PDB file of C-alpha atoms and ligand atoms in Angstrom:
ATOM      1  CA  GLN A   1      28.112  25.510  -8.195  1.00  0.00           C
ATOM      2  CA  ALA A   2      28.572  23.650  -4.924  1.00  0.00           C
ATOM      3  CA  ARG A   3      30.489  26.565  -3.446  1.00  0.00           C
ATOM      4  CA  GLN A   4      27.864  29.055  -4.510  1.00  0.00           C
ATOM      5  CA  SER A   5      25.139  27.128  -2.761  1.00  0.00           C
ATOM      6  CA  HIS A   6      27.328  26.810   0.304  1.00  0.00           C
ATOM      7  CA  GLU A   7      27.726  30.576   0.421  1.00  0.00           C
ATOM      8  CA  PHE A   8      24.021  30.906  -0.010  1.00  0.00           C
ATOM      9  CA  VAL A   9      23.420  28.619   2.922  1.00  0.00           C
ATOM     10  CA  CYS A  10      25.945  30.478   5.097  1.00  0.00           C
ATOM     11  CA  ARG A  11      24.610  33.907   4.332  1.00  0.00           C
ATOM     12  CA  TYR A  12      21.125  32.967   5.371  1.00  0.00           C
ATOM     13  CA  ARG A  13      22.114  30.831   8.305  1.00  0.00           C
ATOM     14  CA  SER A  14      20.777  33.191  10.940  1.00  0.00           C
ATOM     15  CA  GLY A  15      17.070  32.863  11.488  1.00  0.00           C
ATOM     16  CA  TRP A  16      16.636  29.394  10.030  1.00  0.00           C
ATOM     17  CA  ASP A  17      16.519  26.285  12.102  1.00  0.00           C
ATOM     18  CA  GLU A  18      19.063  23.505  11.731  1.00  0.00           C
ATOM     19  CA  ASP A  19      16.573  21.216  10.107  1.00  0.00           C
ATOM     20  CA  HIS A  20      15.743  23.632   7.353  1.00  0.00           C
ATOM     21  CA  LEU A  21      19.419  24.287   6.710  1.00  0.00           C
ATOM     22  CA  ARG A  22      20.126  20.602   6.540  1.00  0.00           C
ATOM     23  CA  ARG A  23      17.416  20.157   3.916  1.00  0.00           C
ATOM     24  CA  LEU A  24      18.754  23.071   1.906  1.00  0.00           C
ATOM     25  CA  GLN A  25      22.248  21.643   2.076  1.00  0.00           C
ATOM     26  CA  LEU A  26      21.062  18.199   0.980  1.00  0.00           C
ATOM     27  CA  PHE A  27      19.263  19.705  -1.956  1.00  0.00           C
ATOM     28  CA  ALA A  28      22.274  21.836  -2.908  1.00  0.00           C
ATOM     29  CA  ASP A  29      24.616  18.842  -2.775  1.00  0.00           C
ATOM     30  CA  PHE A  30      22.450  16.206  -4.356  1.00  0.00           C
ATOM     31  CA  LYS A  31      23.403  16.463  -8.037  1.00  0.00           C
ATOM     32  CA  GLN A  32      27.093  16.594  -7.252  1.00  0.00           C
ATOM     33  CA  ALA A  33      26.662  13.615  -4.915  1.00  0.00           C
ATOM     34  CA  LEU A  34      25.336  11.542  -7.810  1.00  0.00           C
ATOM     35  CA  LEU A  35      28.422  12.394  -9.837  1.00  0.00           C
ATOM     36  CA  ASN A  36      30.817  11.828  -6.920  1.00  0.00           C
ATOM     37  CA  ASP A  37      29.510   8.353  -6.103  1.00  0.00           C
ATOM     38  CA  GLU A  38      28.435   9.520  -2.649  1.00  0.00           C
ATOM     39  CA  ILE A  39      25.053   8.147  -3.635  1.00  0.00           C
ATOM     40  CA  SER A  40      24.941   4.457  -4.488  1.00  0.00           C
ATOM     41  CA  LEU A  41      22.549   1.544  -4.733  1.00  0.00           C
ATOM     42  CA  TYR A  42      22.494  -1.307  -2.265  1.00  0.00           C
ATOM     43  CA  TYR A  43      20.781  -4.590  -3.029  1.00  0.00           C
ATOM     44  CA  GLN A  44      18.777  -6.888  -0.801  1.00  0.00           C
ATOM     45  CA  PRO A  45      17.692 -10.380  -1.894  1.00  0.00           C
ATOM     46  CA  LYS A  46      14.038 -11.427  -2.237  1.00  0.00           C
ATOM     47  CA  ILE A  47      13.880 -15.135  -1.512  1.00  0.00           C
ATOM     48  CA  ASP A  48      11.507 -17.819  -2.748  1.00  0.00           C
ATOM     49  CA  PRO A  49      11.665 -20.356   0.103  1.00  0.00           C
ATOM     50  CA  ARG A  50      10.338 -23.101  -2.174  1.00  0.00           C
ATOM     51  CA  GLN A  51      12.691 -22.561  -5.109  1.00  0.00           C
ATOM     52  CA  ARG A  52      16.262 -21.730  -4.317  1.00  0.00           C
ATOM     53  CA  GLU A  53      17.212 -20.780  -7.872  1.00  0.00           C
ATOM     54  CA  HIS A  54      14.377 -18.267  -7.995  1.00  0.00           C
ATOM     55  CA  VAL A  55      15.854 -15.166  -6.364  1.00  0.00           C
ATOM     56  CA  GLY A  56      15.147 -11.496  -6.831  1.00  0.00           C
ATOM     57  CA  ALA A  57      16.499  -8.258  -5.387  1.00  0.00           C
ATOM     58  CA  GLU A  58      15.353  -4.840  -4.262  1.00  0.00           C
ATOM     59  CA  ALA A  59      17.502  -1.813  -5.036  1.00  0.00           C
ATOM     60  CA  LEU A  60      17.719   0.617  -2.102  1.00  0.00           C
ATOM     61  CA  ILE A  61      19.442   3.946  -2.318  1.00  0.00           C
ATOM     62  CA  ARG A  62      22.190   5.091   0.051  1.00  0.00           C
ATOM     63  CA  TRP A  63      23.847   8.483   0.530  1.00  0.00           C
ATOM     64  CA  VAL A  64      26.969   8.969   2.606  1.00  0.00           C
ATOM     65  CA  HIS A  65      27.250  12.737   2.803  1.00  0.00           C
ATOM     66  CA  PRO A  66      30.738  14.184   3.497  1.00  0.00           C
ATOM     67  CA  GLU A  67      29.413  16.357   6.324  1.00  0.00           C
ATOM     68  CA  PHE A  68      26.311  14.567   7.635  1.00  0.00           C
ATOM     69  CA  GLY A  69      27.445  10.990   7.123  1.00  0.00           C
ATOM     70  CA  PHE A  70      24.747   8.437   6.369  1.00  0.00           C
ATOM     71  CA  VAL A  71      21.498  10.159   5.429  1.00  0.00           C
ATOM     72  CA  ASN A  72      18.255   8.219   5.750  1.00  0.00           C
ATOM     73  CA  PRO A  73      16.810   7.629   2.257  1.00  0.00           C
ATOM     74  CA  GLU A  74      13.341   8.665   3.348  1.00  0.00           C
ATOM     75  CA  GLU A  75      14.732  12.008   4.494  1.00  0.00           C
ATOM     76  CA  PHE A  76      16.596  12.944   1.337  1.00  0.00           C
ATOM     77  CA  ILE A  77      14.012  11.517  -1.026  1.00  0.00           C
ATOM     78  CA  ALA A  78      11.471  13.858   0.587  1.00  0.00           C
ATOM     79  CA  VAL A  79      13.863  16.777   0.046  1.00  0.00           C
ATOM     80  CA  ILE A  80      14.462  15.890  -3.581  1.00  0.00           C
ATOM     81  CA  GLU A  81      10.750  15.362  -4.181  1.00  0.00           C
ATOM     82  CA  SER A  82       9.830  18.747  -2.801  1.00  0.00           C
ATOM     83  CA  ALA A  83      12.532  20.307  -4.955  1.00  0.00           C
ATOM     84  CA  GLY A  84      10.937  18.756  -8.024  1.00  0.00           C
ATOM     85  CA  GLN A  85      14.016  16.678  -8.858  1.00  0.00           C
ATOM     86  CA  ILE A  86      12.838  13.171  -8.118  1.00  0.00           C
ATOM     87  CA  SER A  87      12.656  12.105 -11.743  1.00  0.00           C
ATOM     88  CA  LEU A  88      16.394  12.745 -12.085  1.00  0.00           C
ATOM     89  CA  LEU A  89      17.079  10.494  -9.099  1.00  0.00           C
ATOM     90  CA  THR A  90      14.627   7.792 -10.155  1.00  0.00           C
ATOM     91  CA  ARG A  91      16.135   7.618 -13.625  1.00  0.00           C
ATOM     92  CA  TRP A  92      19.602   7.312 -12.109  1.00  0.00           C
ATOM     93  CA  VAL A  93      18.336   4.485  -9.881  1.00  0.00           C
ATOM     94  CA  ILE A  94      16.740   2.668 -12.811  1.00  0.00           C
ATOM     95  CA  ARG A  95      19.844   3.086 -14.992  1.00  0.00           C
ATOM     96  CA  THR A  96      22.136   1.850 -12.253  1.00  0.00           C
ATOM     97  CA  ALA A  97      19.904  -1.111 -11.416  1.00  0.00           C
ATOM     98  CA  VAL A  98      19.584  -2.094 -15.077  1.00  0.00           C
ATOM     99  CA  LYS A  99      23.364  -2.098 -15.466  1.00  0.00           C
ATOM    100  CA  GLN A 100      23.583  -4.320 -12.400  1.00  0.00           C
ATOM    101  CA  VAL A 101      21.019  -6.745 -13.845  1.00  0.00           C
ATOM    102  CA  GLN A 102      22.956  -6.886 -17.088  1.00  0.00           C
ATOM    103  CA  GLN A 103      26.228  -7.532 -15.280  1.00  0.00           C
ATOM    104  CA  LEU A 104      24.689 -10.391 -13.309  1.00  0.00           C
ATOM    105  CA  ARG A 105      23.281 -11.898 -16.496  1.00  0.00           C
ATOM    106  CA  ALA A 106      26.754 -11.834 -17.978  1.00  0.00           C
ATOM    107  CA  GLN A 107      27.747 -14.009 -14.983  1.00  0.00           C
ATOM    108  CA  GLY A 108      24.855 -16.360 -15.704  1.00  0.00           C
ATOM    109  CA  ILE A 109      22.538 -15.077 -12.977  1.00  0.00           C
ATOM    110  CA  GLU A 110      19.048 -14.018 -14.038  1.00  0.00           C
ATOM    111  CA  LEU A 111      16.981 -12.105 -11.558  1.00  0.00           C
ATOM    112  CA  THR A 112      14.145  -9.664 -11.246  1.00  0.00           C
ATOM    113  CA  MET A 113      15.224  -6.325  -9.813  1.00  0.00           C
ATOM    114  CA  SER A 114      12.705  -4.315  -7.817  1.00  0.00           C
ATOM    115  CA  ILE A 115      12.847  -0.536  -7.877  1.00  0.00           C
ATOM    116  CA  ASN A 116      10.980   1.884  -5.620  1.00  0.00           C
ATOM    117  CA  LEU A 117       8.976   4.635  -7.289  1.00  0.00           C
ATOM    118  CA  SER A 118       7.794   7.857  -5.670  1.00  0.00           C
ATOM    119  CA  ALA A 119       4.347   9.326  -6.053  1.00  0.00           C
ATOM    120  CA  LEU A 120       5.679  11.994  -8.407  1.00  0.00           C
ATOM    121  CA  ASP A 121       7.212   9.379 -10.711  1.00  0.00           C
ATOM    122  CA  LEU A 122       3.712   8.159 -11.455  1.00  0.00           C
ATOM    123  CA  LEU A 123       2.765  11.567 -12.836  1.00  0.00           C
ATOM    124  CA  GLU A 124       5.477  11.362 -15.451  1.00  0.00           C
ATOM    125  CA  ASP A 125       3.805  10.356 -18.659  1.00  0.00           C
ATOM    126  CA  ASP A 126       6.982   9.272 -20.426  1.00  0.00           C
ATOM    127  CA  LEU A 127       8.608   7.091 -17.766  1.00  0.00           C
ATOM    128  CA  HIS A 128       7.562   3.984 -19.683  1.00  0.00           C
ATOM    129  CA  SER A 129       9.302   5.152 -22.850  1.00  0.00           C
ATOM    130  CA  TYR A 130      12.466   5.934 -20.876  1.00  0.00           C
ATOM    131  CA  ILE A 131      12.501   2.436 -19.387  1.00  0.00           C
ATOM    132  CA  SER A 132      11.588   0.813 -22.670  1.00  0.00           C
ATOM    133  CA  LYS A 133      14.537   2.466 -24.406  1.00  0.00           C
ATOM    134  CA  LEU A 134      16.901   1.564 -21.588  1.00  0.00           C
ATOM    135  CA  LEU A 135      15.901  -2.110 -21.607  1.00  0.00           C
ATOM    136  CA  HIS A 136      16.239  -2.205 -25.355  1.00  0.00           C
ATOM    137  CA  GLU A 137      19.743  -0.706 -25.214  1.00  0.00           C
ATOM    138  CA  HIS A 138      20.799  -3.317 -22.671  1.00  0.00           C
ATOM    139  CA  GLU A 139      18.989  -6.136 -24.486  1.00  0.00           C
ATOM    140  CA  LEU A 140      17.047  -7.044 -21.384  1.00  0.00           C
ATOM    141  CA  PRO A 141      13.523  -8.481 -21.165  1.00  0.00           C
ATOM    142  CA  SER A 142      11.047  -6.219 -19.400  1.00  0.00           C
ATOM    143  CA  ARG A 143      10.234  -8.887 -16.807  1.00  0.00           C
ATOM    144  CA  CYS A 144      13.621  -8.328 -15.212  1.00  0.00           C
ATOM    145  CA  LEU A 145      12.225  -5.141 -13.613  1.00  0.00           C
ATOM    146  CA  CYS A 146       9.566  -4.841 -10.937  1.00  0.00           C
ATOM    147  CA  LEU A 147       8.295  -1.445  -9.825  1.00  0.00           C
ATOM    148  CA  GLU A 148       7.328  -1.091  -6.163  1.00  0.00           C
ATOM    149  CA  ILE A 149       4.594   1.488  -5.704  1.00  0.00           C
ATOM    150  CA  THR A 150       2.732   2.471  -2.548  1.00  0.00           C
ATOM    151  CA  GLU A 151      -1.018   2.864  -2.475  1.00  0.00           C
ATOM    152  CA  SER A 152      -0.777   6.372  -1.097  1.00  0.00           C
ATOM    153  CA  ALA A 153       1.408   7.296  -4.086  1.00  0.00           C
ATOM    154  CA  ILE A 154      -1.234   6.012  -6.460  1.00  0.00           C
ATOM    155  CA  MET A 155      -4.014   7.876  -4.681  1.00  0.00           C
ATOM    156  CA  GLN A 156      -2.373  11.289  -5.019  1.00  0.00           C
ATOM    157  CA  GLU A 157      -3.655  11.671  -8.560  1.00  0.00           C
ATOM    158  CA  ALA A 158      -5.351   8.372  -9.049  1.00  0.00           C
ATOM    159  CA  GLU A 159      -6.528   8.536 -12.651  1.00  0.00           C
ATOM    160  CA  ARG A 160      -3.273   9.778 -14.084  1.00  0.00           C
ATOM    161  CA  SER A 161      -1.172   7.491 -11.897  1.00  0.00           C
ATOM    162  CA  MET A 162      -3.214   4.470 -12.873  1.00  0.00           C
ATOM    163  CA  ALA A 163      -2.948   5.320 -16.554  1.00  0.00           C
ATOM    164  CA  ASN A 164       0.829   5.464 -16.206  1.00  0.00           C
ATOM    165  CA  ILE A 165       0.958   2.214 -14.227  1.00  0.00           C
ATOM    166  CA  GLN A 166      -1.074   0.646 -17.007  1.00  0.00           C
ATOM    167  CA  ARG A 167       1.513   1.823 -19.555  1.00  0.00           C
ATOM    168  CA  LEU A 168       4.356   0.399 -17.472  1.00  0.00           C
ATOM    169  CA  HIS A 169       2.481  -2.867 -17.161  1.00  0.00           C
ATOM    170  CA  GLU A 170       1.857  -3.025 -20.906  1.00  0.00           C
ATOM    171  CA  LEU A 171       5.568  -2.712 -21.387  1.00  0.00           C
ATOM    172  CA  GLY A 172       5.848  -6.008 -19.497  1.00  0.00           C
ATOM    173  CA  LEU A 173       7.191  -4.692 -16.212  1.00  0.00           C
ATOM    174  CA  LEU A 174       6.054  -6.304 -12.967  1.00  0.00           C
ATOM    175  CA  ILE A 175       4.162  -4.073 -10.555  1.00  0.00           C
ATOM    176  CA  SER A 176       4.184  -4.446  -6.775  1.00  0.00           C
ATOM    177  CA  ILE A 177       2.069  -2.776  -4.095  1.00  0.00           C
ATOM    178  CA  ASP A 178       4.609  -1.744  -1.446  1.00  0.00           C
ATOM    179  CA  ASP A 179       4.074  -1.013   2.269  1.00  0.00           C
ATOM    180  CA  TYR A 180       0.768  -2.861   2.086  1.00  0.00           C
ATOM    181  CA  GLY A 181      -1.379  -2.238   5.156  1.00  0.00           C
ATOM    182  CA  THR A 182       0.202   1.060   6.217  1.00  0.00           C
ATOM    183  CA  GLY A 183      -1.888   3.434   4.140  1.00  0.00           C
ATOM    184  CA  TYR A 184      -5.545   3.341   3.487  1.00  0.00           C
ATOM    185  CA  SER A 185      -6.266   0.539   1.105  1.00  0.00           C
ATOM    186  CA  SER A 186      -9.024   0.470  -1.386  1.00  0.00           C
ATOM    187  CA  LEU A 187      -9.788  -2.965  -2.685  1.00  0.00           C
ATOM    188  CA  SER A 188     -11.805  -1.616  -5.581  1.00  0.00           C
ATOM    189  CA  GLN A 189      -8.788   0.444  -6.699  1.00  0.00           C
ATOM    190  CA  MET A 190      -6.488  -2.533  -6.218  1.00  0.00           C
ATOM    191  CA  LYS A 191      -8.690  -4.647  -8.456  1.00  0.00           C
ATOM    192  CA  ARG A 192      -8.313  -2.086 -11.217  1.00  0.00           C
ATOM    193  CA  LEU A 193      -4.533  -2.149 -11.068  1.00  0.00           C
ATOM    194  CA  PRO A 194      -2.417  -4.560 -13.082  1.00  0.00           C
ATOM    195  CA  VAL A 195      -0.500  -5.672 -10.004  1.00  0.00           C
ATOM    196  CA  THR A 196       1.511  -8.874  -9.666  1.00  0.00           C
ATOM    197  CA  GLU A 197       2.826  -8.626  -6.099  1.00  0.00           C
ATOM    198  CA  LEU A 198       1.543  -7.494  -2.746  1.00  0.00           C
ATOM    199  CA  LYS A 199       4.246  -6.608  -0.269  1.00  0.00           C
ATOM    200  CA  ILE A 200       3.383  -6.704   3.433  1.00  0.00           C
ATOM    201  CA  ASP A 201       5.075  -3.890   5.305  1.00  0.00           C
ATOM    202  CA  LYS A 202       7.764  -4.819   7.799  1.00  0.00           C
ATOM    203  CA  SER A 203       5.844  -3.163  10.650  1.00  0.00           C
ATOM    204  CA  PHE A 204       3.545  -6.251  10.608  1.00  0.00           C
ATOM    205  CA  VAL A 205       6.371  -8.737  10.186  1.00  0.00           C
ATOM    206  CA  LEU A 206       9.071  -7.643  12.646  1.00  0.00           C
ATOM    207  CA  ASP A 207       7.101  -8.769  15.726  1.00  0.00           C
ATOM    208  CA  LEU A 208       5.422 -11.840  14.252  1.00  0.00           C
ATOM    209  CA  ASP A 209       7.074 -14.117  16.800  1.00  0.00           C
ATOM    210  CA  SER A 210       5.500 -12.339  19.750  1.00  0.00           C
ATOM    211  CA  ASN A 211       2.433 -10.548  18.456  1.00  0.00           C
ATOM    212  CA  GLU A 212      -0.758 -12.508  17.796  1.00  0.00           C
ATOM    213  CA  ASP A 213      -2.513  -9.490  16.238  1.00  0.00           C
ATOM    214  CA  ASP A 214       0.248  -9.163  13.649  1.00  0.00           C
ATOM    215  CA  ARG A 215      -0.023 -12.881  12.898  1.00  0.00           C
ATOM    216  CA  GLN A 216      -3.747 -12.495  12.247  1.00  0.00           C
ATOM    217  CA  ILE A 217      -3.205  -9.462  10.026  1.00  0.00           C
ATOM    218  CA  VAL A 218      -0.439 -11.108   8.023  1.00  0.00           C
ATOM    219  CA  LYS A 219      -2.405 -14.322   7.675  1.00  0.00           C
ATOM    220  CA  SER A 220      -5.465 -12.585   6.276  1.00  0.00           C
ATOM    221  CA  THR A 221      -3.319 -10.402   4.016  1.00  0.00           C
ATOM    222  CA  ILE A 222      -1.711 -13.506   2.516  1.00  0.00           C
ATOM    223  CA  GLU A 223      -5.176 -14.963   1.935  1.00  0.00           C
ATOM    224  CA  LEU A 224      -6.409 -11.727   0.399  1.00  0.00           C
ATOM    225  CA  GLY A 225      -3.397 -11.542  -1.903  1.00  0.00           C
ATOM    226  CA  HIS A 226      -3.914 -15.105  -3.047  1.00  0.00           C
ATOM    227  CA  THR A 227      -7.626 -14.499  -3.609  1.00  0.00           C
ATOM    228  CA  LEU A 228      -6.640 -11.659  -5.932  1.00  0.00           C
ATOM    229  CA  GLY A 229      -4.145 -13.943  -7.677  1.00  0.00           C
ATOM    230  CA  LEU A 230      -1.092 -12.078  -6.391  1.00  0.00           C
ATOM    231  CA  SER A 231       2.281 -13.206  -5.169  1.00  0.00           C
ATOM    232  CA  VAL A 232       2.669 -12.141  -1.527  1.00  0.00           C
ATOM    233  CA  THR A 233       6.003 -10.906  -0.183  1.00  0.00           C
ATOM    234  CA  ALA A 234       6.900 -10.247   3.446  1.00  0.00           C
ATOM    235  CA  GLU A 235       9.691  -7.774   4.208  1.00  0.00           C
ATOM    236  CA  GLY A 236      11.418  -7.480   7.583  1.00  0.00           C
ATOM    237  CA  VAL A 237      11.987 -11.223   8.066  1.00  0.00           C
ATOM    238  CA  GLU A 238      14.618 -11.316  10.789  1.00  0.00           C
ATOM    239  CA  THR A 239      14.181 -14.663  12.552  1.00  0.00           C
ATOM    240  CA  GLU A 240      13.980 -18.320  11.556  1.00  0.00           C
ATOM    241  CA  GLN A 241      10.810 -18.588  13.587  1.00  0.00           C
ATOM    242  CA  SER A 242       9.047 -15.884  11.581  1.00  0.00           C
ATOM    243  CA  ARG A 243      10.384 -17.377   8.334  1.00  0.00           C
ATOM    244  CA  ASP A 244       8.927 -20.781   9.271  1.00  0.00           C
ATOM    245  CA  TRP A 245       5.609 -19.257  10.234  1.00  0.00           C
ATOM    246  CA  LEU A 246       5.409 -17.278   6.966  1.00  0.00           C
ATOM    247  CA  VAL A 247       6.252 -20.331   4.865  1.00  0.00           C
ATOM    248  CA  ALA A 248       3.704 -22.459   6.759  1.00  0.00           C
ATOM    249  CA  ASN A 249       1.090 -19.791   6.095  1.00  0.00           C
ATOM    250  CA  GLY A 250       1.732 -19.660   2.375  1.00  0.00           C
ATOM    251  CA  CYS A 251       3.776 -16.480   2.011  1.00  0.00           C
ATOM    252  CA  ASP A 252       5.456 -16.635  -1.410  1.00  0.00           C
ATOM    253  CA  ILE A 253       8.534 -14.420  -1.140  1.00  0.00           C
ATOM    254  CA  LEU A 254      10.629 -13.440   1.894  1.00  0.00           C
ATOM    255  CA  GLN A 255      12.965 -10.506   2.383  1.00  0.00           C
ATOM    256  CA  GLY A 256      14.868  -9.443   5.473  1.00  0.00           C
ATOM    257  CA  TYR A 257      18.007  -9.378   7.552  1.00  0.00           C
ATOM    258  CA  LEU A 258      17.693 -13.148   8.161  1.00  0.00           C
ATOM    259  CA  TYR A 259      18.931 -13.594   4.596  1.00  0.00           C
ATOM    260  CA  SER A 260      20.896 -10.403   4.063  1.00  0.00           C
ATOM    261  CA  LYS A 261      20.864  -6.707   4.806  1.00  0.00           C
ATOM    262  CA  PRO A 262      20.967  -4.452   1.747  1.00  0.00           C
ATOM    263  CA  VAL A 263      24.601  -4.541   0.559  1.00  0.00           C
ATOM    264  CA  PRO A 264      26.718  -2.909  -2.169  1.00  0.00           C
ATOM    265  CA  ALA A 265      26.775  -4.458  -5.652  1.00  0.00           C
ATOM    266  CA  ARG A 266      29.997  -6.410  -5.267  1.00  0.00           C
ATOM    267  CA  GLU A 267      28.996  -7.890  -1.939  1.00  0.00           C
ATOM    268  CA  PHE A 268      25.588  -8.750  -3.344  1.00  0.00           C
ATOM    269  CA  GLY A 269      27.263 -10.640  -6.194  1.00  0.00           C
ATOM    270  CA  HIS A 270      29.262 -12.670  -3.663  1.00  0.00           C
ATOM    271  CA  TRP A 271      26.159 -13.318  -1.593  1.00  0.00           C
ATOM    272  CA  LEU A 272      24.309 -14.588  -4.682  1.00  0.00           C
ATOM    273  CA  GLU A 273      27.116 -16.941  -5.639  1.00  0.00           C
ATOM    274  CA  ARG A 274      27.191 -18.450  -2.154  1.00  0.00           C
ATOM    275  CA  TYR A 275      23.422 -18.705  -1.934  1.00  0.00           C
ATOM    276  CA  LEU A 276      22.888 -20.221  -5.379  1.00  0.00           C
ATOM    277  CA  ARG A 277      25.674 -22.733  -4.811  1.00  0.00           C
ATOM    278  CA  GLY A 278      23.565 -23.857  -1.852  1.00  0.00           C
TER     279      GLY A 278
HETATM  280  P1  C2E B 301      10.771   0.278   1.636  1.00  0.00           P
HETATM  281  O1  C2E B 301      10.632   0.304   0.155  1.00  0.00           O
HETATM  282  O2  C2E B 301       9.598  -0.177   2.419  1.00  0.00           O
HETATM  283  O3  C2E B 301      12.063  -0.611   1.919  1.00  0.00           O
HETATM  284  C1  C2E B 301      12.191  -1.531   2.979  1.00  0.00           C
HETATM  285  C2  C2E B 301      13.051  -0.985   4.087  1.00  0.00           C
HETATM  286  O4  C2E B 301      13.171  -1.987   5.094  1.00  0.00           O
HETATM  287  C3  C2E B 301      14.485  -0.668   3.663  1.00  0.00           C
HETATM  288  O5  C2E B 301      14.894   0.460   4.405  1.00  0.00           O
HETATM  289  C4  C2E B 301      15.245  -1.916   4.114  1.00  0.00           C
HETATM  290  O6  C2E B 301      16.614  -1.674   4.335  1.00  0.00           O
HETATM  291  C5  C2E B 301      14.522  -2.237   5.380  1.00  0.00           C
HETATM  292  N1  C2E B 301      14.637  -3.653   5.755  1.00  0.00           N
HETATM  293  C6  C2E B 301      14.742  -4.740   4.944  1.00  0.00           C
HETATM  294  N2  C2E B 301      14.789  -5.875   5.651  1.00  0.00           N
HETATM  295  C7  C2E B 301      14.712  -5.524   6.958  1.00  0.00           C
HETATM  296  C8  C2E B 301      14.708  -6.279   8.192  1.00  0.00           C
HETATM  297  O7  C2E B 301      14.775  -7.502   8.220  1.00  0.00           O
HETATM  298  N3  C2E B 301      14.588  -5.559   9.352  1.00  0.00           N
HETATM  299  C9  C2E B 301      14.483  -4.199   9.352  1.00  0.00           C
HETATM  300  N4  C2E B 301      14.393  -3.585  10.538  1.00  0.00           N
HETATM  301  N5  C2E B 301      14.489  -3.461   8.210  1.00  0.00           N
HETATM  302  C10 C2E B 301      14.601  -4.126   7.032  1.00  0.00           C
HETATM  303  P2  C2E B 301      15.742   1.637   3.736  1.00  0.00           P
HETATM  304  O8  C2E B 301      16.746   1.035   2.807  1.00  0.00           O
HETATM  305  O9  C2E B 301      16.197   2.518   4.840  1.00  0.00           O
HETATM  306  O10 C2E B 301      14.692   2.403   2.852  1.00  0.00           O
HETATM  307  C11 C2E B 301      13.643   3.127   3.444  1.00  0.00           C
HETATM  308  C12 C2E B 301      12.655   3.594   2.424  1.00  0.00           C
HETATM  309  O11 C2E B 301      13.242   4.561   1.557  1.00  0.00           O
HETATM  310  C13 C2E B 301      12.153   2.488   1.510  1.00  0.00           C
HETATM  311  O12 C2E B 301      11.156   1.739   2.175  1.00  0.00           O
HETATM  312  C14 C2E B 301      11.631   3.293   0.344  1.00  0.00           C
HETATM  313  O13 C2E B 301      10.342   3.808   0.641  1.00  0.00           O
HETATM  314  C15 C2E B 301      12.612   4.460   0.305  1.00  0.00           C
HETATM  315  N6  C2E B 301      13.615   4.210  -0.755  1.00  0.00           N
HETATM  316  C16 C2E B 301      14.788   3.549  -0.684  1.00  0.00           C
HETATM  317  N7  C2E B 301      15.423   3.563  -1.872  1.00  0.00           N
HETATM  318  C17 C2E B 301      14.622   4.254  -2.724  1.00  0.00           C
HETATM  319  C18 C2E B 301      14.713   4.623  -4.114  1.00  0.00           C
HETATM  320  O14 C2E B 301      15.653   4.285  -4.854  1.00  0.00           O
HETATM  321  N8  C2E B 301      13.688   5.376  -4.601  1.00  0.00           N
HETATM  322  C19 C2E B 301      12.607   5.738  -3.855  1.00  0.00           C
HETATM  323  N9  C2E B 301      11.650   6.465  -4.413  1.00  0.00           N
HETATM  324  N10 C2E B 301      12.485   5.376  -2.553  1.00  0.00           N
HETATM  325  C20 C2E B 301      13.481   4.645  -2.000  1.00  0.00           C
HETATM  326 CA1   CA B 302      10.153  -1.167  -1.374  1.00  0.00          CA
HETATM  327 CA1   CA B 303       7.958  -1.041   3.725  1.00  0.00          CA
HETATM  328 CA1   CA B 304       8.264   2.811   1.882  1.00  0.00          CA
END
């Protein structure tokens, strides 16, 4: 199958730009890449600065392609979405993350694992039953999973998306609003959603130390989140100075290179052991 698609790509090479060919190639190789372990999950800790034993993680996908090398997740996710295959990838991500959670529990470490969903995942009416079955098989409580969803994803087909988010919430999963502040936000929509976490995008956090505007934005976002009864997370925490500022201003959960970059499962396990030992 892989060779066939390669021939296909070669035959049509003339007349198409490099970019288009690259996307075609990524799409052609994607299923095999899942089987070959070219695609894997990395994990990045989510830290509660007030409670060391309370640690979570976000699963982030990585693809090291034999020809292209490291491929940016946003690039290949867009390719897979437009090819209508995202549900295959998302289910692989959820399965892999759930196995990781179970393995950590066997080592005595309980954590909540956050998973990123695409807009198209929210249009799948049976995602909740897939996850429910999976959790049941692994004897895991539903609160060990948090789904990170962007507002723009929800808005694409708002009624249907919200109905599906409601189902996922009723299953007991945690729901997070990701990339908060980057899209257009609708507070009235937010109020209707069963959300537990608001995640401030790293574009507001990376320059906290030097940018007063960002500090104002982050400060009022934390206040807004707390007014709505949400836990507020900041991603992109790279310096001790920004960590201290975020803690002083009431941010609940911190994530960023200051603590750890996203790392492979084994390395993440070692990181957790060191961190929890204190
Ligand atoms: P995101 O969900 O907003 O993820 C946060 C991004 O910030 C990640 O980039 C992470 O590696 C990066 N990051 C974390 N801490 C820091 C920091 O301190 N400094 C800087 N400069 N960056 C930091 P990554 O892994 O490249 O992922 C990019 C995007 O790809 C994600 O943005 C998410 O939208 C998407 N993505 C990744 N994995 C998946 C997945 O399994 N499924 C779906 N649907 N999307 C995914
Ligand atoms: Ca995310
Ligand atoms: Ca983000
Ligand atoms: Ca994102």
